[in-house]
């Protein structure tokens, strides 16, 4: 049997590539994001990344910073101990840095005259009802927190730099804080928080003894 020459073999390999150029490969269509009543501004993928506490299901795949990973909190329960007191969704968000879908949270449209929003994990008071405001972003928004209750960390996930906020007592993930968006609040800040990370308690926070 005659062995084909090098040129013939090369033509046999490259012929399928010429008949199917890279430009002919069909790319899957991405879902188009549209404005909602609670969010009148045009929604883009960049807007969603910046506005959201964290991207759903992917939050646990990216660490906020090496500093946070080494940080020690007063409440040092293990993952197994947290699973014993949190439901699966609470664990995903508080301990794995997930998020809830915009507009679905229990406290998104919750505006009581008085009360305290506490950490759903360790029940430490974080925000007062008077610090909450309507932002239209799809998640509970606060212009400030109870002094010392929230810790900030640099989050460099998804190719951008944001400021993550966690419970200062247990390190539970709350969301992110944004500044300079132009809201008419005393701080011009928006603490964008997952409802799942919170519980609501009536009455004003009690001072620590």
mmCIF file with all atom_site columns, C-alpha atoms in Angstrom:
data_model
loop_
_atom_site.group_PDB
_atom_site.id
_atom_site.type_symbol
_atom_site.label_atom_id
_atom_site.label_alt_id
_atom_site.label_comp_id
_atom_site.label_asym_id
_atom_site.label_entity_id
_atom_site.label_seq_id
_atom_site.pdbx_PDB_ins_code
_atom_site.Cartn_x
_atom_site.Cartn_y
_atom_site.Cartn_z
_atom_site.occupancy
_atom_site.B_iso_or_equiv
_atom_site.pdbx_formal_charge
_atom_site.auth_seq_id
_atom_site.auth_comp_id
_atom_site.auth_asym_id
_atom_site.auth_atom_id
_atom_site.pdbx_PDB_model_num
ATOM 1   C CA . UNK A 1 1   ? 0.000   0.000  0.000  1.00 0.00 ? 1   UNK A CA 1
ATOM 2   C CA . UNK A 1 2   ? 1.319   3.442  -0.935 1.00 0.00 ? 2   UNK A CA 1
ATOM 3   C CA . UNK A 1 3   ? 1.743   5.850  1.963  1.00 0.00 ? 3   UNK A CA 1
ATOM 4   C CA . UNK A 1 4   ? 0.313   9.319  1.129  1.00 0.00 ? 4   UNK A CA 1
ATOM 5   C CA . UNK A 1 5   ? 2.800   12.158 0.951  1.00 0.00 ? 5   UNK A CA 1
ATOM 6   C CA . UNK A 1 6   ? 3.039   14.923 3.543  1.00 0.00 ? 6   UNK A CA 1
ATOM 7   C CA . UNK A 1 7   ? 1.242   17.490 1.366  1.00 0.00 ? 7   UNK A CA 1
ATOM 8   C CA . UNK A 1 8   ? -1.716  15.172 0.819  1.00 0.00 ? 8   UNK A CA 1
ATOM 9   C CA . UNK A 1 9   ? -1.957  14.422 4.524  1.00 0.00 ? 9   UNK A CA 1
ATOM 10  C CA . UNK A 1 10  ? -1.858  18.145 5.382  1.00 0.00 ? 10  UNK A CA 1
ATOM 11  C CA . UNK A 1 11  ? -4.675  18.903 2.920  1.00 0.00 ? 11  UNK A CA 1
ATOM 12  C CA . UNK A 1 12  ? -6.794  16.136 4.472  1.00 0.00 ? 12  UNK A CA 1
ATOM 13  C CA . UNK A 1 13  ? -6.408  17.667 7.939  1.00 0.00 ? 13  UNK A CA 1
ATOM 14  C CA . UNK A 1 14  ? -7.000  21.311 7.015  1.00 0.00 ? 14  UNK A CA 1
ATOM 15  C CA . UNK A 1 15  ? -9.936  20.780 4.627  1.00 0.00 ? 15  UNK A CA 1
ATOM 16  C CA . UNK A 1 16  ? -12.583 20.422 7.423  1.00 0.00 ? 16  UNK A CA 1
ATOM 17  C CA . UNK A 1 17  ? -11.284 23.627 9.046  1.00 0.00 ? 17  UNK A CA 1
ATOM 18  C CA . UNK A 1 18  ? -11.643 25.597 5.809  1.00 0.00 ? 18  UNK A CA 1
ATOM 19  C CA . UNK A 1 19  ? -15.196 24.381 5.293  1.00 0.00 ? 19  UNK A CA 1
ATOM 20  C CA . UNK A 1 20  ? -16.168 25.408 8.850  1.00 0.00 ? 20  UNK A CA 1
ATOM 21  C CA . UNK A 1 21  ? -14.478 28.749 9.631  1.00 0.00 ? 21  UNK A CA 1
ATOM 22  C CA . UNK A 1 22  ? -14.482 30.064 13.204 1.00 0.00 ? 22  UNK A CA 1
ATOM 23  C CA . UNK A 1 23  ? -16.805 32.886 12.185 1.00 0.00 ? 23  UNK A CA 1
ATOM 24  C CA . UNK A 1 24  ? -19.486 30.326 11.351 1.00 0.00 ? 24  UNK A CA 1
ATOM 25  C CA . UNK A 1 25  ? -19.636 28.955 14.885 1.00 0.00 ? 25  UNK A CA 1
ATOM 26  C CA . UNK A 1 26  ? -22.983 29.865 16.440 1.00 0.00 ? 26  UNK A CA 1
ATOM 27  C CA . UNK A 1 27  ? -22.710 31.460 19.871 1.00 0.00 ? 27  UNK A CA 1
ATOM 28  C CA . UNK A 1 28  ? -25.528 30.846 22.381 1.00 0.00 ? 28  UNK A CA 1
ATOM 29  C CA . UNK A 1 29  ? -27.806 33.828 22.822 1.00 0.00 ? 29  UNK A CA 1
ATOM 30  C CA . UNK A 1 30  ? -27.678 35.538 26.213 1.00 0.00 ? 30  UNK A CA 1
ATOM 31  C CA . UNK A 1 31  ? -30.922 36.571 27.935 1.00 0.00 ? 31  UNK A CA 1
ATOM 32  C CA . UNK A 1 32  ? -31.815 40.214 27.499 1.00 0.00 ? 32  UNK A CA 1
ATOM 33  C CA . UNK A 1 33  ? -32.363 42.174 30.688 1.00 0.00 ? 33  UNK A CA 1
ATOM 34  C CA . UNK A 1 34  ? -35.231 44.658 30.725 1.00 0.00 ? 34  UNK A CA 1
ATOM 35  C CA . UNK A 1 35  ? -36.299 47.387 33.174 1.00 0.00 ? 35  UNK A CA 1
ATOM 36  C CA . UNK A 1 36  ? -38.894 46.651 35.854 1.00 0.00 ? 36  UNK A CA 1
ATOM 37  C CA . UNK A 1 37  ? -41.276 48.832 37.825 1.00 0.00 ? 37  UNK A CA 1
ATOM 38  C CA . UNK A 1 38  ? -38.948 48.766 40.816 1.00 0.00 ? 38  UNK A CA 1
ATOM 39  C CA . UNK A 1 39  ? -35.978 49.604 38.602 1.00 0.00 ? 39  UNK A CA 1
ATOM 40  C CA . UNK A 1 40  ? -36.942 52.285 36.036 1.00 0.00 ? 40  UNK A CA 1
ATOM 41  C CA . UNK A 1 41  ? -33.392 52.763 34.712 1.00 0.00 ? 41  UNK A CA 1
ATOM 42  C CA . UNK A 1 42  ? -32.065 50.563 31.839 1.00 0.00 ? 42  UNK A CA 1
ATOM 43  C CA . UNK A 1 43  ? -30.595 47.348 33.243 1.00 0.00 ? 43  UNK A CA 1
ATOM 44  C CA . UNK A 1 44  ? -27.355 46.074 31.724 1.00 0.00 ? 44  UNK A CA 1
ATOM 45  C CA . UNK A 1 45  ? -25.079 43.247 32.785 1.00 0.00 ? 45  UNK A CA 1
ATOM 46  C CA . UNK A 1 46  ? -22.618 45.795 34.182 1.00 0.00 ? 46  UNK A CA 1
ATOM 47  C CA . UNK A 1 47  ? -25.407 47.539 36.104 1.00 0.00 ? 47  UNK A CA 1
ATOM 48  C CA . UNK A 1 48  ? -26.571 44.251 37.589 1.00 0.00 ? 48  UNK A CA 1
ATOM 49  C CA . UNK A 1 49  ? -23.053 43.315 38.668 1.00 0.00 ? 49  UNK A CA 1
ATOM 50  C CA . UNK A 1 50  ? -22.578 46.676 40.379 1.00 0.00 ? 50  UNK A CA 1
ATOM 51  C CA . UNK A 1 51  ? -26.033 46.813 41.979 1.00 0.00 ? 51  UNK A CA 1
ATOM 52  C CA . UNK A 1 52  ? -26.359 43.283 43.262 1.00 0.00 ? 52  UNK A CA 1
ATOM 53  C CA . UNK A 1 53  ? -25.052 42.106 46.637 1.00 0.00 ? 53  UNK A CA 1
ATOM 54  C CA . UNK A 1 54  ? -23.436 39.175 44.823 1.00 0.00 ? 54  UNK A CA 1
ATOM 55  C CA . UNK A 1 55  ? -24.208 37.185 41.679 1.00 0.00 ? 55  UNK A CA 1
ATOM 56  C CA . UNK A 1 56  ? -26.578 34.250 42.387 1.00 0.00 ? 56  UNK A CA 1
ATOM 57  C CA . UNK A 1 57  ? -25.014 30.798 42.888 1.00 0.00 ? 57  UNK A CA 1
ATOM 58  C CA . UNK A 1 58  ? -21.558 32.074 41.926 1.00 0.00 ? 58  UNK A CA 1
ATOM 59  C CA . UNK A 1 59  ? -20.824 34.125 45.015 1.00 0.00 ? 59  UNK A CA 1
ATOM 60  C CA . UNK A 1 60  ? -19.171 31.229 46.845 1.00 0.00 ? 60  UNK A CA 1
ATOM 61  C CA . UNK A 1 61  ? -16.695 30.728 43.993 1.00 0.00 ? 61  UNK A CA 1
ATOM 62  C CA . UNK A 1 62  ? -14.913 34.035 44.607 1.00 0.00 ? 62  UNK A CA 1
ATOM 63  C CA . UNK A 1 63  ? -13.295 35.230 47.842 1.00 0.00 ? 63  UNK A CA 1
ATOM 64  C CA . UNK A 1 64  ? -13.623 38.893 48.767 1.00 0.00 ? 64  UNK A CA 1
ATOM 65  C CA . UNK A 1 65  ? -10.042 39.341 49.895 1.00 0.00 ? 65  UNK A CA 1
ATOM 66  C CA . UNK A 1 66  ? -7.246  37.570 51.693 1.00 0.00 ? 66  UNK A CA 1
ATOM 67  C CA . UNK A 1 67  ? -7.730  39.969 54.600 1.00 0.00 ? 67  UNK A CA 1
ATOM 68  C CA . UNK A 1 68  ? -11.291 38.804 55.196 1.00 0.00 ? 68  UNK A CA 1
ATOM 69  C CA . UNK A 1 69  ? -10.347 35.127 55.036 1.00 0.00 ? 69  UNK A CA 1
ATOM 70  C CA . UNK A 1 70  ? -7.801  35.666 57.838 1.00 0.00 ? 70  UNK A CA 1
ATOM 71  C CA . UNK A 1 71  ? -10.081 37.884 59.906 1.00 0.00 ? 71  UNK A CA 1
ATOM 72  C CA . UNK A 1 72  ? -11.368 36.499 63.182 1.00 0.00 ? 72  UNK A CA 1
ATOM 73  C CA . UNK A 1 73  ? -14.918 37.156 64.390 1.00 0.00 ? 73  UNK A CA 1
ATOM 74  C CA . UNK A 1 74  ? -16.305 36.762 67.935 1.00 0.00 ? 74  UNK A CA 1
ATOM 75  C CA . UNK A 1 75  ? -18.773 34.077 66.764 1.00 0.00 ? 75  UNK A CA 1
ATOM 76  C CA . UNK A 1 76  ? -16.521 31.270 65.466 1.00 0.00 ? 76  UNK A CA 1
ATOM 77  C CA . UNK A 1 77  ? -19.012 28.498 64.700 1.00 0.00 ? 77  UNK A CA 1
ATOM 78  C CA . UNK A 1 78  ? -18.013 25.815 62.199 1.00 0.00 ? 78  UNK A CA 1
ATOM 79  C CA . UNK A 1 79  ? -19.892 25.175 58.948 1.00 0.00 ? 79  UNK A CA 1
ATOM 80  C CA . UNK A 1 80  ? -21.590 22.152 60.509 1.00 0.00 ? 80  UNK A CA 1
ATOM 81  C CA . UNK A 1 81  ? -22.736 24.258 63.454 1.00 0.00 ? 81  UNK A CA 1
ATOM 82  C CA . UNK A 1 82  ? -24.082 26.927 61.081 1.00 0.00 ? 82  UNK A CA 1
ATOM 83  C CA . UNK A 1 83  ? -25.945 24.313 59.022 1.00 0.00 ? 83  UNK A CA 1
ATOM 84  C CA . UNK A 1 84  ? -27.662 23.185 62.211 1.00 0.00 ? 84  UNK A CA 1
ATOM 85  C CA . UNK A 1 85  ? -29.223 26.631 62.784 1.00 0.00 ? 85  UNK A CA 1
ATOM 86  C CA . UNK A 1 86  ? -29.612 28.008 59.227 1.00 0.00 ? 86  UNK A CA 1
ATOM 87  C CA . UNK A 1 87  ? -31.837 26.788 56.425 1.00 0.00 ? 87  UNK A CA 1
ATOM 88  C CA . UNK A 1 88  ? -30.099 25.946 53.099 1.00 0.00 ? 88  UNK A CA 1
ATOM 89  C CA . UNK A 1 89  ? -30.825 29.360 51.561 1.00 0.00 ? 89  UNK A CA 1
ATOM 90  C CA . UNK A 1 90  ? -29.557 31.227 54.616 1.00 0.00 ? 90  UNK A CA 1
ATOM 91  C CA . UNK A 1 91  ? -26.383 29.144 54.627 1.00 0.00 ? 91  UNK A CA 1
ATOM 92  C CA . UNK A 1 92  ? -25.825 29.740 50.902 1.00 0.00 ? 92  UNK A CA 1
ATOM 93  C CA . UNK A 1 93  ? -26.039 33.506 51.309 1.00 0.00 ? 93  UNK A CA 1
ATOM 94  C CA . UNK A 1 94  ? -24.615 34.145 54.782 1.00 0.00 ? 94  UNK A CA 1
ATOM 95  C CA . UNK A 1 95  ? -21.791 31.586 54.728 1.00 0.00 ? 95  UNK A CA 1
ATOM 96  C CA . UNK A 1 96  ? -21.152 31.089 50.982 1.00 0.00 ? 96  UNK A CA 1
ATOM 97  C CA . UNK A 1 97  ? -21.694 34.699 49.819 1.00 0.00 ? 97  UNK A CA 1
ATOM 98  C CA . UNK A 1 98  ? -24.659 33.986 47.579 1.00 0.00 ? 98  UNK A CA 1
ATOM 99  C CA . UNK A 1 99  ? -27.570 36.310 46.846 1.00 0.00 ? 99  UNK A CA 1
ATOM 100 C CA . UNK A 1 100 ? -31.313 36.346 46.401 1.00 0.00 ? 100 UNK A CA 1
ATOM 101 C CA . UNK A 1 101 ? -33.009 37.364 43.163 1.00 0.00 ? 101 UNK A CA 1
ATOM 102 C CA . UNK A 1 102 ? -33.880 41.087 42.974 1.00 0.00 ? 102 UNK A CA 1
ATOM 103 C CA . UNK A 1 103 ? -37.394 42.018 44.029 1.00 0.00 ? 103 UNK A CA 1
ATOM 104 C CA . UNK A 1 104 ? -38.056 38.713 45.807 1.00 0.00 ? 104 UNK A CA 1
ATOM 105 C CA . UNK A 1 105 ? -36.752 39.433 49.310 1.00 0.00 ? 105 UNK A CA 1
ATOM 106 C CA . UNK A 1 106 ? -39.056 39.663 52.321 1.00 0.00 ? 106 UNK A CA 1
ATOM 107 C CA . UNK A 1 107 ? -37.717 43.080 53.345 1.00 0.00 ? 107 UNK A CA 1
ATOM 108 C CA . UNK A 1 108 ? -37.307 44.730 49.939 1.00 0.00 ? 108 UNK A CA 1
ATOM 109 C CA . UNK A 1 109 ? -40.588 46.671 50.228 1.00 0.00 ? 109 UNK A CA 1
ATOM 110 C CA . UNK A 1 110 ? -40.690 46.579 54.043 1.00 0.00 ? 110 UNK A CA 1
ATOM 111 C CA . UNK A 1 111 ? -40.769 50.079 55.590 1.00 0.00 ? 111 UNK A CA 1
ATOM 112 C CA . UNK A 1 112 ? -41.826 50.045 59.255 1.00 0.00 ? 112 UNK A CA 1
ATOM 113 C CA . UNK A 1 113 ? -41.680 53.222 61.317 1.00 0.00 ? 113 UNK A CA 1
ATOM 114 C CA . UNK A 1 114 ? -39.570 51.575 64.012 1.00 0.00 ? 114 UNK A CA 1
ATOM 115 C CA . UNK A 1 115 ? -37.659 48.359 64.480 1.00 0.00 ? 115 UNK A CA 1
ATOM 116 C CA . UNK A 1 116 ? -34.298 46.679 64.026 1.00 0.00 ? 116 UNK A CA 1
ATOM 117 C CA . UNK A 1 117 ? -32.908 44.487 61.258 1.00 0.00 ? 117 UNK A CA 1
ATOM 118 C CA . UNK A 1 118 ? -30.592 41.897 62.795 1.00 0.00 ? 118 UNK A CA 1
ATOM 119 C CA . UNK A 1 119 ? -28.233 39.268 61.390 1.00 0.00 ? 119 UNK A CA 1
ATOM 120 C CA . UNK A 1 120 ? -30.203 36.119 60.558 1.00 0.00 ? 120 UNK A CA 1
ATOM 121 C CA . UNK A 1 121 ? -27.266 34.018 61.736 1.00 0.00 ? 121 UNK A CA 1
ATOM 122 C CA . UNK A 1 122 ? -26.245 35.415 65.121 1.00 0.00 ? 122 UNK A CA 1
ATOM 123 C CA . UNK A 1 123 ? -29.110 37.911 65.699 1.00 0.00 ? 123 UNK A CA 1
ATOM 124 C CA . UNK A 1 124 ? -26.793 40.883 66.187 1.00 0.00 ? 124 UNK A CA 1
ATOM 125 C CA . UNK A 1 125 ? -28.617 44.206 65.464 1.00 0.00 ? 125 UNK A CA 1
ATOM 126 C CA . UNK A 1 126 ? -27.298 45.689 62.204 1.00 0.00 ? 126 UNK A CA 1
ATOM 127 C CA . UNK A 1 127 ? -29.678 48.389 60.927 1.00 0.00 ? 127 UNK A CA 1
ATOM 128 C CA . UNK A 1 128 ? -32.603 50.414 62.252 1.00 0.00 ? 128 UNK A CA 1
ATOM 129 C CA . UNK A 1 129 ? -35.849 50.975 60.390 1.00 0.00 ? 129 UNK A CA 1
ATOM 130 C CA . UNK A 1 130 ? -35.036 54.689 60.241 1.00 0.00 ? 130 UNK A CA 1
ATOM 131 C CA . UNK A 1 131 ? -31.868 53.934 58.252 1.00 0.00 ? 131 UNK A CA 1
ATOM 132 C CA . UNK A 1 132 ? -33.786 52.145 55.496 1.00 0.00 ? 132 UNK A CA 1
ATOM 133 C CA . UNK A 1 133 ? -34.808 53.960 52.301 1.00 0.00 ? 133 UNK A CA 1
ATOM 134 C CA . UNK A 1 134 ? -36.407 53.270 48.922 1.00 0.00 ? 134 UNK A CA 1
ATOM 135 C CA . UNK A 1 135 ? -33.731 52.803 46.279 1.00 0.00 ? 135 UNK A CA 1
ATOM 136 C CA . UNK A 1 136 ? -35.586 50.809 43.612 1.00 0.00 ? 136 UNK A CA 1
ATOM 137 C CA . UNK A 1 137 ? -32.628 48.431 43.253 1.00 0.00 ? 137 UNK A CA 1
ATOM 138 C CA . UNK A 1 138 ? -34.548 45.272 44.174 1.00 0.00 ? 138 UNK A CA 1
ATOM 139 C CA . UNK A 1 139 ? -32.861 44.655 47.526 1.00 0.00 ? 139 UNK A CA 1
ATOM 140 C CA . UNK A 1 140 ? -33.244 46.273 50.979 1.00 0.00 ? 140 UNK A CA 1
ATOM 141 C CA . UNK A 1 141 ? -31.235 49.514 51.085 1.00 0.00 ? 141 UNK A CA 1
ATOM 142 C CA . UNK A 1 142 ? -29.859 51.367 54.112 1.00 0.00 ? 142 UNK A CA 1
ATOM 143 C CA . UNK A 1 143 ? -27.910 54.629 54.163 1.00 0.00 ? 143 UNK A CA 1
ATOM 144 C CA . UNK A 1 144 ? -26.017 53.655 57.338 1.00 0.00 ? 144 UNK A CA 1
ATOM 145 C CA . UNK A 1 145 ? -25.684 50.881 59.910 1.00 0.00 ? 145 UNK A CA 1
ATOM 146 C CA . UNK A 1 146 ? -25.679 50.669 63.692 1.00 0.00 ? 146 UNK A CA 1
ATOM 147 C CA . UNK A 1 147 ? -22.161 51.807 64.756 1.00 0.00 ? 147 UNK A CA 1
ATOM 148 C CA . UNK A 1 148 ? -19.688 48.909 64.720 1.00 0.00 ? 148 UNK A CA 1
ATOM 149 C CA . UNK A 1 149 ? -22.242 46.342 63.557 1.00 0.00 ? 149 UNK A CA 1
ATOM 150 C CA . UNK A 1 150 ? -21.047 46.021 59.948 1.00 0.00 ? 150 UNK A CA 1
ATOM 151 C CA . UNK A 1 151 ? -17.518 45.343 58.670 1.00 0.00 ? 151 UNK A CA 1
ATOM 152 C CA . UNK A 1 152 ? -16.303 46.319 55.185 1.00 0.00 ? 152 UNK A CA 1
ATOM 153 C CA . UNK A 1 153 ? -13.992 44.306 52.933 1.00 0.00 ? 153 UNK A CA 1
ATOM 154 C CA . UNK A 1 154 ? -12.554 44.879 49.470 1.00 0.00 ? 154 UNK A CA 1
ATOM 155 C CA . UNK A 1 155 ? -14.186 42.534 46.941 1.00 0.00 ? 155 UNK A CA 1
ATOM 156 C CA . UNK A 1 156 ? -12.276 42.124 43.660 1.00 0.00 ? 156 UNK A CA 1
ATOM 157 C CA . UNK A 1 157 ? -14.433 39.361 42.180 1.00 0.00 ? 157 UNK A CA 1
ATOM 158 C CA . UNK A 1 158 ? -15.877 39.507 38.637 1.00 0.00 ? 158 UNK A CA 1
ATOM 159 C CA . UNK A 1 159 ? -13.140 41.821 37.368 1.00 0.00 ? 159 UNK A CA 1
ATOM 160 C CA . UNK A 1 160 ? -14.242 44.854 39.393 1.00 0.00 ? 160 UNK A CA 1
ATOM 161 C CA . UNK A 1 161 ? -13.630 46.308 42.827 1.00 0.00 ? 161 UNK A CA 1
ATOM 162 C CA . UNK A 1 162 ? -16.551 46.622 45.241 1.00 0.00 ? 162 UNK A CA 1
ATOM 163 C CA . UNK A 1 163 ? -16.979 46.867 49.000 1.00 0.00 ? 163 UNK A CA 1
ATOM 164 C CA . UNK A 1 164 ? -18.501 43.814 50.643 1.00 0.00 ? 164 UNK A CA 1
ATOM 165 C CA . UNK A 1 165 ? -20.274 44.164 53.988 1.00 0.00 ? 165 UNK A CA 1
ATOM 166 C CA . UNK A 1 166 ? -20.455 41.447 56.637 1.00 0.00 ? 166 UNK A CA 1
ATOM 167 C CA . UNK A 1 167 ? -21.807 41.075 60.159 1.00 0.00 ? 167 UNK A CA 1
ATOM 168 C CA . UNK A 1 168 ? -19.062 42.195 62.552 1.00 0.00 ? 168 UNK A CA 1
ATOM 169 C CA . UNK A 1 169 ? -19.989 39.491 65.050 1.00 0.00 ? 169 UNK A CA 1
ATOM 170 C CA . UNK A 1 170 ? -20.132 36.333 62.911 1.00 0.00 ? 170 UNK A CA 1
ATOM 171 C CA . UNK A 1 171 ? -18.787 37.362 59.494 1.00 0.00 ? 171 UNK A CA 1
ATOM 172 C CA . UNK A 1 172 ? -22.063 36.528 57.764 1.00 0.00 ? 172 UNK A CA 1
ATOM 173 C CA . UNK A 1 173 ? -22.286 37.957 54.229 1.00 0.00 ? 173 UNK A CA 1
ATOM 174 C CA . UNK A 1 174 ? -24.821 40.796 53.971 1.00 0.00 ? 174 UNK A CA 1
ATOM 175 C CA . UNK A 1 175 ? -24.198 42.312 50.537 1.00 0.00 ? 175 UNK A CA 1
ATOM 176 C CA . UNK A 1 176 ? -22.257 45.333 49.264 1.00 0.00 ? 176 UNK A CA 1
ATOM 177 C CA . UNK A 1 177 ? -22.151 49.070 49.955 1.00 0.00 ? 177 UNK A CA 1
ATOM 178 C CA . UNK A 1 178 ? -22.080 51.703 47.203 1.00 0.00 ? 178 UNK A CA 1
ATOM 179 C CA . UNK A 1 179 ? -21.273 55.401 47.535 1.00 0.00 ? 179 UNK A CA 1
ATOM 180 C CA . UNK A 1 180 ? -21.889 58.471 45.395 1.00 0.00 ? 180 UNK A CA 1
ATOM 181 C CA . UNK A 1 181 ? -25.006 57.269 43.579 1.00 0.00 ? 181 UNK A CA 1
ATOM 182 C CA . UNK A 1 182 ? -26.852 60.512 44.285 1.00 0.00 ? 182 UNK A CA 1
ATOM 183 C CA . UNK A 1 183 ? -29.546 59.280 46.667 1.00 0.00 ? 183 UNK A CA 1
ATOM 184 C CA . UNK A 1 184 ? -30.885 62.087 48.922 1.00 0.00 ? 184 UNK A CA 1
ATOM 185 C CA . UNK A 1 185 ? -29.652 60.493 52.150 1.00 0.00 ? 185 UNK A CA 1
ATOM 186 C CA . UNK A 1 186 ? -27.368 61.807 54.917 1.00 0.00 ? 186 UNK A CA 1
ATOM 187 C CA . UNK A 1 187 ? -24.419 59.630 53.797 1.00 0.00 ? 187 UNK A CA 1
ATOM 188 C CA . UNK A 1 188 ? -24.969 59.219 50.030 1.00 0.00 ? 188 UNK A CA 1
ATOM 189 C CA . UNK A 1 189 ? -24.318 55.508 50.619 1.00 0.00 ? 189 UNK A CA 1
ATOM 190 C CA . UNK A 1 190 ? -26.444 52.469 49.806 1.00 0.00 ? 190 UNK A CA 1
ATOM 191 C CA . UNK A 1 191 ? -25.988 49.309 51.829 1.00 0.00 ? 191 UNK A CA 1
ATOM 192 C CA . UNK A 1 192 ? -27.440 46.758 49.400 1.00 0.00 ? 192 UNK A CA 1
ATOM 193 C CA . UNK A 1 193 ? -28.400 43.825 51.632 1.00 0.00 ? 193 UNK A CA 1
ATOM 194 C CA . UNK A 1 194 ? -29.971 40.403 51.094 1.00 0.00 ? 194 UNK A CA 1
ATOM 195 C CA . UNK A 1 195 ? -33.275 39.979 52.933 1.00 0.00 ? 195 UNK A CA 1
ATOM 196 C CA . UNK A 1 196 ? -32.256 36.388 53.693 1.00 0.00 ? 196 UNK A CA 1
ATOM 197 C CA . UNK A 1 197 ? -29.319 37.742 55.699 1.00 0.00 ? 197 UNK A CA 1
ATOM 198 C CA . UNK A 1 198 ? -31.704 39.613 57.998 1.00 0.00 ? 198 UNK A CA 1
ATOM 199 C CA . UNK A 1 199 ? -34.443 39.168 60.555 1.00 0.00 ? 199 UNK A CA 1
ATOM 200 C CA . UNK A 1 200 ? -36.708 41.990 61.736 1.00 0.00 ? 200 UNK A CA 1
ATOM 201 C CA . UNK A 1 201 ? -37.308 42.802 65.379 1.00 0.00 ? 201 UNK A CA 1
ATOM 202 C CA . UNK A 1 202 ? -39.828 45.362 66.576 1.00 0.00 ? 202 UNK A CA 1
ATOM 203 C CA . UNK A 1 203 ? -38.656 48.139 68.877 1.00 0.00 ? 203 UNK A CA 1
ATOM 204 C CA . UNK A 1 204 ? -35.434 50.117 69.032 1.00 0.00 ? 204 UNK A CA 1
ATOM 205 C CA . UNK A 1 205 ? -32.002 48.510 69.583 1.00 0.00 ? 205 UNK A CA 1
ATOM 206 C CA . UNK A 1 206 ? -30.983 48.134 73.203 1.00 0.00 ? 206 UNK A CA 1
ATOM 207 C CA . UNK A 1 207 ? -27.686 49.647 74.273 1.00 0.00 ? 207 UNK A CA 1
ATOM 208 C CA . UNK A 1 208 ? -25.026 47.144 75.309 1.00 0.00 ? 208 UNK A CA 1
ATOM 209 C CA . UNK A 1 209 ? -24.278 47.061 79.013 1.00 0.00 ? 209 UNK A CA 1
#
